[in-house]
Short mmCIF file of C-alpha atoms and ligand atoms in Angstrom, two decimals:
data_model
loop_
_atom_site.label_atom_id
_atom_site.label_comp_id
_atom_site.label_asym_id
_atom_site.label_seq_id
_atom_site.Cartn_x
_atom_site.Cartn_y
_atom_site.Cartn_z
CA MET A 259 95.46 10.68 32.58
CA ILE A 260 95.69 6.89 32.59
CA GLY A 261 92.73 4.79 31.57
CA ARG A 262 92.24 1.06 31.27
CA LEU A 263 94.82 -1.54 32.23
CA ASN A 264 95.91 -2.76 28.79
CA HIS A 265 98.11 -5.64 29.92
CA VAL A 266 100.39 -7.08 32.56
CA ALA A 267 103.66 -8.37 31.09
CA ILE A 268 105.37 -11.43 32.55
CA ALA A 269 108.98 -12.20 31.61
CA VAL A 270 109.68 -15.91 31.09
CA LYS A 271 112.64 -17.99 29.99
CA ASP A 272 110.54 -20.53 28.06
CA ILE A 273 107.50 -19.03 26.38
CA ALA A 274 106.23 -22.42 25.13
CA ALA A 275 106.18 -23.80 28.66
CA ALA A 276 104.60 -20.61 30.03
CA SER A 277 101.95 -20.66 27.28
CA ALA A 278 101.13 -24.26 28.12
CA VAL A 279 100.55 -23.33 31.78
CA TYR A 280 98.09 -20.58 30.84
CA ARG A 281 96.38 -22.73 28.20
CA ASP A 282 96.28 -26.12 29.92
CA VAL A 283 96.32 -25.35 33.65
CA LEU A 284 94.48 -22.02 33.71
CA GLY A 285 92.30 -22.66 30.65
CA ALA A 286 93.04 -19.33 28.95
CA ARG A 287 92.96 -18.39 25.27
CA VAL A 288 96.62 -18.10 24.25
CA SER A 289 97.99 -16.64 20.98
CA ASP A 290 100.82 -18.10 18.94
CA PRO A 291 104.31 -16.76 19.77
CA GLU A 292 105.25 -13.68 17.73
CA PRO A 293 108.89 -12.60 17.36
CA GLN A 294 109.28 -8.82 17.83
CA PRO A 295 112.87 -8.23 16.65
CA ASP A 296 112.54 -4.44 17.10
CA HIS A 297 111.87 -5.01 20.80
CA GLY A 298 114.20 -7.93 21.46
CA VAL A 299 111.41 -10.19 22.66
CA THR A 300 109.02 -12.89 21.52
CA THR A 301 105.48 -12.25 22.75
CA VAL A 302 102.41 -14.33 23.47
CA PHE A 303 99.13 -12.61 24.28
CA ILE A 304 96.56 -14.11 26.57
CA GLU A 305 93.11 -12.57 26.21
CA LEU A 306 91.16 -12.25 29.43
CA PRO A 307 87.67 -10.78 29.65
CA ASN A 308 88.92 -7.50 31.15
CA THR A 309 92.57 -7.23 30.11
CA LYS A 310 95.50 -9.12 28.59
CA ILE A 311 98.56 -10.91 29.88
CA GLU A 312 101.68 -10.53 27.73
CA LEU A 313 104.31 -13.25 28.05
CA LEU A 314 107.80 -12.05 27.07
CA GLU A 315 110.74 -14.28 26.18
CA PRO A 316 114.17 -12.84 25.30
CA LEU A 317 114.95 -12.64 21.57
CA GLY A 318 118.51 -12.02 20.39
CA GLU A 319 121.69 -10.92 22.13
CA ASN A 320 120.62 -7.61 23.62
CA SER A 321 117.13 -8.35 24.84
CA PRO A 322 115.85 -5.72 27.30
CA ILE A 323 114.50 -8.49 29.57
CA THR A 324 117.70 -10.56 29.92
CA ALA A 325 118.92 -8.67 33.00
CA TYR A 326 115.49 -9.01 34.61
CA LEU A 327 115.48 -12.77 34.05
CA ASN A 328 118.98 -13.05 35.49
CA ARG A 329 117.62 -11.48 38.68
CA HIS A 330 114.34 -13.47 38.52
CA PRO A 331 115.23 -16.90 37.11
CA ASP A 332 111.69 -18.24 37.60
CA GLY A 333 110.25 -15.31 35.63
CA GLY A 334 108.08 -12.56 37.07
CA ILE A 335 105.97 -9.49 36.46
CA HIS A 336 108.03 -7.21 34.22
CA HIS A 337 105.72 -4.24 33.60
CA VAL A 338 102.14 -3.03 33.64
CA CYS A 339 100.63 -1.14 30.71
CA TYR A 340 98.01 1.57 31.07
CA GLU A 341 96.16 3.20 28.20
CA VAL A 342 96.30 6.93 27.50
CA ASP A 343 94.32 8.90 24.93
CA ASP A 344 97.35 10.66 23.44
CA ILE A 345 101.00 9.75 23.95
CA ASP A 346 102.35 13.26 23.24
CA THR A 347 100.03 14.84 25.81
CA ALA A 348 101.10 12.18 28.31
CA VAL A 349 104.79 12.92 27.64
CA GLU A 350 104.21 16.66 28.22
CA LYS A 351 102.44 16.04 31.52
CA LEU A 352 105.10 13.59 32.70
CA GLN A 353 107.93 15.96 31.80
CA ALA A 354 106.18 18.72 33.78
CA SER A 355 106.12 16.30 36.75
CA HIS A 356 109.82 15.44 36.27
CA ALA A 357 108.98 11.75 35.85
CA ARG A 358 111.68 9.94 33.94
CA ILE A 359 110.68 8.60 30.52
CA LEU A 360 112.91 5.83 29.17
CA GLY A 361 113.72 6.77 25.58
CA ALA A 362 111.45 8.31 22.97
CA PRO A 363 107.96 7.05 22.11
CA LYS A 364 108.07 4.06 19.80
CA ILE A 365 105.62 1.69 18.18
CA GLY A 366 104.83 -1.13 20.59
CA ALA A 367 103.83 -4.74 20.15
CA HIS A 368 100.23 -3.75 19.25
CA GLY A 369 101.25 -1.28 16.54
CA LYS A 370 100.49 1.75 18.72
CA PRO A 371 102.82 4.40 20.23
CA VAL A 372 104.19 3.48 23.66
CA ILE A 373 106.57 4.90 26.25
CA PHE A 374 108.15 3.35 29.33
CA LEU A 375 108.52 5.14 32.67
CA HIS A 376 111.33 4.68 35.15
CA PRO A 377 110.46 2.20 37.95
CA LYS A 378 112.13 4.42 40.55
CA ASP A 379 109.50 7.10 39.90
CA PHE A 380 106.59 4.62 40.05
CA ASN A 381 106.89 2.54 43.21
CA GLY A 382 109.40 0.08 41.82
CA THR A 383 107.22 -0.88 38.86
CA LEU A 384 108.15 -0.43 35.21
CA VAL A 385 105.16 1.33 33.65
CA GLU A 386 104.28 1.27 29.95
CA LEU A 387 101.81 3.78 28.55
CA GLU A 388 100.09 2.88 25.29
CA GLN A 389 98.03 5.21 23.17
CA ALA A 390 94.57 3.66 23.06
CO1 CO B 567 103.95 -4.28 27.25
#
């Protein structure tokens, strides 16, 4: 069901500092920060030849990554995102497998439908599925 690795998301407290590390130390191509008020985060995308890294900084009072950063003050890997052909088909298959889906599909940071899957059902890793 899953296809390519779309991105690995890293939660950070200071997205400017994190961007500078990827740009200046690792020599990567780094986008400008983009506020995503619907998702409670500011994002930076780092294009690699075979995938992307997504830096996430909390935005607003109820950011979904605040609790994670309280537990991981240095930042850390927050989720991995795999591509699927069709989000509704993926939801049906996951429901048949009793995997827990966190909320309803919504439009993600790339303008495509996404869902998130409970880390307890996926080896302690928050999984995002994005319609390719
Ligand atoms: Co993501």
